[in-house]
């Protein structure tokens, strides 16, 4: 994995657009361990049965940790579905990716995740933008609660 990649898609300055979803959670892990849990161990905590393209048929989720790497869901029958592409990779500080589970890349939104040391261990801030590309207009509101649930699973796995 290339750990020297610098990127522009990291949460922070400038401020995200008004329609951005911004979620911050705190976990009792150092940023390097939180980054590793979020990326290399995503299948351990991501709620595939409820938050995936394959639902109950989904058996794995993996992030290929490098710029250009894919986020891939694997189904019970061995078929796969690409959820997005890594656009920024800066372990253990940040990653960014396109996001289009169960859709084509033409409807991809963008997600940026930053990891920063804090009093609890690590603050993870997720910023999800690019809603204008989506044809299903109400999807943003579903992602507000969806990210809360998903990040809640991340927090539980980190505990």
mmCIF file of C-alpha atoms in Angstrom:
data_model
loop_
_atom_site.group_PDB
_atom_site.id
_atom_site.type_symbol
_atom_site.label_atom_id
_atom_site.label_comp_id
_atom_site.label_asym_id
_atom_site.label_seq_id
_atom_site.Cartn_x
_atom_site.Cartn_y
_atom_site.Cartn_z
ATOM 1 C CA UNK A 1 0.000 0.000 0.000
ATOM 2 C CA UNK A 2 1.260 3.466 -0.868
ATOM 3 C CA UNK A 3 1.171 5.532 2.299
ATOM 4 C CA UNK A 4 2.628 8.697 0.752
ATOM 5 C CA UNK A 5 -0.352 9.679 -1.385
ATOM 6 C CA UNK A 6 -1.627 13.170 -0.658
ATOM 7 C CA UNK A 7 -5.142 14.043 -1.689
ATOM 8 C CA UNK A 8 -7.565 16.915 -1.952
ATOM 9 C CA UNK A 9 -10.670 14.929 -0.917
ATOM 10 C CA UNK A 10 -10.054 15.040 2.842
ATOM 11 C CA UNK A 11 -12.617 16.543 5.242
ATOM 12 C CA UNK A 12 -11.647 19.988 6.465
ATOM 13 C CA UNK A 13 -10.942 23.206 4.586
ATOM 14 C CA UNK A 14 -12.759 24.363 2.588
ATOM 15 C CA UNK A 15 -16.079 23.784 4.299
ATOM 16 C CA UNK A 16 -18.204 21.030 2.748
ATOM 17 C CA UNK A 17 -21.229 22.024 0.644
ATOM 18 C CA UNK A 18 -24.504 22.784 2.407
ATOM 19 C CA UNK A 19 -26.036 19.435 1.374
ATOM 20 C CA UNK A 20 -23.083 17.395 2.685
ATOM 21 C CA UNK A 21 -23.681 14.737 5.293
ATOM 22 C CA UNK A 22 -21.082 15.166 8.026
ATOM 23 C CA UNK A 23 -20.792 12.566 10.801
ATOM 24 C CA UNK A 24 -18.183 12.405 13.560
ATOM 25 C CA UNK A 25 -17.712 9.513 15.971
ATOM 26 C CA UNK A 26 -15.109 8.910 18.653
ATOM 27 C CA UNK A 27 -13.446 5.557 19.322
ATOM 28 C CA UNK A 28 -10.950 4.378 21.944
ATOM 29 C CA UNK A 29 -8.278 3.513 19.368
ATOM 30 C CA UNK A 30 -5.211 5.317 18.102
ATOM 31 C CA UNK A 31 -5.803 6.752 14.602
ATOM 32 C CA UNK A 32 -3.648 4.067 12.946
ATOM 33 C CA UNK A 33 -5.720 1.288 14.526
ATOM 34 C CA UNK A 34 -9.006 3.053 13.731
ATOM 35 C CA UNK A 35 -7.912 3.478 10.102
ATOM 36 C CA UNK A 36 -6.986 -0.209 9.884
ATOM 37 C CA UNK A 37 -10.350 -1.262 11.380
ATOM 38 C CA UNK A 38 -12.248 0.981 8.972
ATOM 39 C CA UNK A 39 -10.360 -0.200 5.889
ATOM 40 C CA UNK A 40 -8.608 -3.580 6.154
ATOM 41 C CA UNK A 41 -11.170 -5.000 8.591
ATOM 42 C CA UNK A 42 -14.365 -3.437 7.208
ATOM 43 C CA UNK A 43 -16.048 -6.845 6.766
ATOM 44 C CA UNK A 44 -15.857 -7.401 10.533
ATOM 45 C CA UNK A 45 -18.216 -4.540 11.362
ATOM 46 C CA UNK A 46 -20.096 -3.423 8.221
ATOM 47 C CA UNK A 47 -23.784 -4.496 8.458
ATOM 48 C CA UNK A 48 -23.922 -6.416 5.180
ATOM 49 C CA UNK A 49 -27.324 -7.996 5.855
ATOM 50 C CA UNK A 50 -29.004 -4.583 5.927
ATOM 51 C CA UNK A 51 -26.608 -2.149 4.239
ATOM 52 C CA UNK A 52 -25.404 -3.796 1.032
ATOM 53 C CA UNK A 53 -26.486 -4.538 -2.502
ATOM 54 C CA UNK A 54 -26.824 -8.279 -1.830
ATOM 55 C CA UNK A 55 -28.375 -8.051 1.661
ATOM 56 C CA UNK A 56 -28.634 -11.566 3.150
ATOM 57 C CA UNK A 57 -26.596 -12.987 0.249
ATOM 58 C CA UNK A 58 -23.647 -10.663 0.934
ATOM 59 C CA UNK A 59 -20.752 -12.491 2.611
ATOM 60 C CA UNK A 60 -17.768 -10.135 2.363
ATOM 61 C CA UNK A 61 -16.732 -6.548 1.849
ATOM 62 C CA UNK A 62 -13.179 -5.462 1.043
ATOM 63 C CA UNK A 63 -11.285 -2.262 0.337
ATOM 64 C CA UNK A 64 -8.243 -2.459 -1.932
ATOM 65 C CA UNK A 65 -6.109 0.051 -0.038
ATOM 66 C CA UNK A 66 -4.575 2.236 -2.736
ATOM 67 C CA UNK A 67 -5.626 5.050 -5.028
ATOM 68 C CA UNK A 68 -7.586 3.364 -7.813
ATOM 69 C CA UNK A 69 -8.400 0.379 -5.588
ATOM 70 C CA UNK A 70 -11.986 -0.836 -5.444
ATOM 71 C CA UNK A 71 -14.516 -1.314 -2.663
ATOM 72 C CA UNK A 72 -16.043 -4.707 -3.471
ATOM 73 C CA UNK A 73 -18.936 -6.690 -2.013
ATOM 74 C CA UNK A 74 -18.892 -10.467 -2.532
ATOM 75 C CA UNK A 75 -22.071 -12.522 -2.607
ATOM 76 C CA UNK A 76 -22.623 -16.112 -1.496
ATOM 77 C CA UNK A 77 -22.489 -17.335 -5.111
ATOM 78 C CA UNK A 78 -19.047 -15.741 -5.619
ATOM 79 C CA UNK A 79 -20.276 -12.835 -7.725
ATOM 80 C CA UNK A 80 -19.110 -9.349 -6.837
ATOM 81 C CA UNK A 81 -20.409 -5.812 -6.892
ATOM 82 C CA UNK A 82 -18.206 -2.719 -6.974
ATOM 83 C CA UNK A 83 -19.366 -0.057 -4.527
ATOM 84 C CA UNK A 84 -16.736 2.555 -5.313
ATOM 85 C CA UNK A 85 -13.152 3.484 -6.131
ATOM 86 C CA UNK A 86 -10.495 4.852 -3.787
ATOM 87 C CA UNK A 87 -9.644 8.415 -4.849
ATOM 88 C CA UNK A 88 -7.441 9.315 -1.893
ATOM 89 C CA UNK A 89 -5.292 7.180 0.390
ATOM 90 C CA UNK A 90 -3.253 8.649 3.240
ATOM 91 C CA UNK A 91 -2.930 6.116 6.080
ATOM 92 C CA UNK A 92 -3.537 6.573 8.945
ATOM 93 C CA UNK A 93 -4.984 10.034 8.425
ATOM 94 C CA UNK A 94 -7.568 9.827 5.662
ATOM 95 C CA UNK A 95 -9.146 8.131 2.698
ATOM 96 C CA UNK A 96 -11.634 9.210 0.052
ATOM 97 C CA UNK A 97 -13.700 7.227 -2.417
ATOM 98 C CA UNK A 98 -16.503 7.329 -4.921
ATOM 99 C CA UNK A 99 -19.666 5.651 -3.619
ATOM 100 C CA UNK A 100 -22.284 3.855 -5.714
ATOM 101 C CA UNK A 101 -23.455 0.575 -4.096
ATOM 102 C CA UNK A 102 -25.923 -1.205 -6.420
ATOM 103 C CA UNK A 103 -25.590 1.611 -8.978
ATOM 104 C CA UNK A 104 -23.330 2.461 -11.866
ATOM 105 C CA UNK A 105 -20.378 4.818 -11.426
ATOM 106 C CA UNK A 106 -22.248 7.571 -13.285
ATOM 107 C CA UNK A 107 -24.346 8.045 -10.109
ATOM 108 C CA UNK A 108 -21.384 7.962 -7.716
ATOM 109 C CA UNK A 109 -21.287 10.335 -4.801
ATOM 110 C CA UNK A 110 -18.086 11.096 -2.895
ATOM 111 C CA UNK A 111 -17.096 10.113 0.635
ATOM 112 C CA UNK A 112 -14.072 11.398 2.541
ATOM 113 C CA UNK A 113 -13.072 10.027 5.943
ATOM 114 C CA UNK A 114 -10.496 11.591 8.273
ATOM 115 C CA UNK A 115 -8.947 10.105 11.419
ATOM 116 C CA UNK A 116 -7.521 12.449 14.083
ATOM 117 C CA UNK A 117 -6.198 11.815 17.564
ATOM 118 C CA UNK A 118 -8.440 13.148 20.330
ATOM 119 C CA UNK A 119 -8.967 12.662 24.065
ATOM 120 C CA UNK A 120 -11.000 9.463 23.476
ATOM 121 C CA UNK A 121 -8.377 8.023 21.124
ATOM 122 C CA UNK A 122 -9.568 8.910 17.629
ATOM 123 C CA UNK A 123 -12.205 11.132 16.065
ATOM 124 C CA UNK A 124 -13.447 9.801 12.724
ATOM 125 C CA UNK A 125 -15.142 12.402 10.536
ATOM 126 C CA UNK A 126 -17.032 11.257 7.458
ATOM 127 C CA UNK A 127 -18.178 13.749 4.812
ATOM 128 C CA UNK A 128 -20.534 12.496 2.065
ATOM 129 C CA UNK A 129 -21.160 14.826 -0.904
ATOM 130 C CA UNK A 130 -22.139 14.828 -4.574
ATOM 131 C CA UNK A 131 -25.885 14.280 -4.259
ATOM 132 C CA UNK A 132 -26.727 16.031 -7.547
ATOM 133 C CA UNK A 133 -25.496 12.957 -9.474
ATOM 134 C CA UNK A 134 -28.169 10.750 -7.923
ATOM 135 C CA UNK A 135 -31.471 10.298 -9.769
ATOM 136 C CA UNK A 136 -33.302 9.141 -6.635
ATOM 137 C CA UNK A 137 -33.760 12.497 -4.906
ATOM 138 C CA UNK A 138 -34.733 11.243 -1.446
ATOM 139 C CA UNK A 139 -31.663 9.033 -1.023
ATOM 140 C CA UNK A 140 -29.648 11.693 0.835
ATOM 141 C CA UNK A 141 -32.069 11.650 3.770
ATOM 142 C CA UNK A 142 -31.819 7.863 3.993
ATOM 143 C CA UNK A 143 -28.025 8.146 4.126
ATOM 144 C CA UNK A 144 -28.229 10.498 7.126
ATOM 145 C CA UNK A 145 -29.645 7.695 9.282
ATOM 146 C CA UNK A 146 -27.810 4.989 7.341
ATOM 147 C CA UNK A 147 -24.391 6.438 8.178
ATOM 148 C CA UNK A 148 -25.442 6.780 11.827
ATOM 149 C CA UNK A 149 -26.246 3.064 11.936
ATOM 150 C CA UNK A 150 -23.121 2.004 10.028
ATOM 151 C CA UNK A 151 -20.795 4.198 12.088
ATOM 152 C CA UNK A 152 -22.475 2.896 15.234
ATOM 153 C CA UNK A 153 -21.329 -0.572 14.198
ATOM 154 C CA UNK A 154 -17.807 0.801 13.672
ATOM 155 C CA UNK A 155 -17.835 2.330 17.174
ATOM 156 C CA UNK A 156 -19.043 -0.969 18.692
ATOM 157 C CA UNK A 157 -16.299 -2.908 16.908
ATOM 158 C CA UNK A 158 -13.687 -0.446 18.157
ATOM 159 C CA UNK A 159 -14.827 -0.720 21.784
#
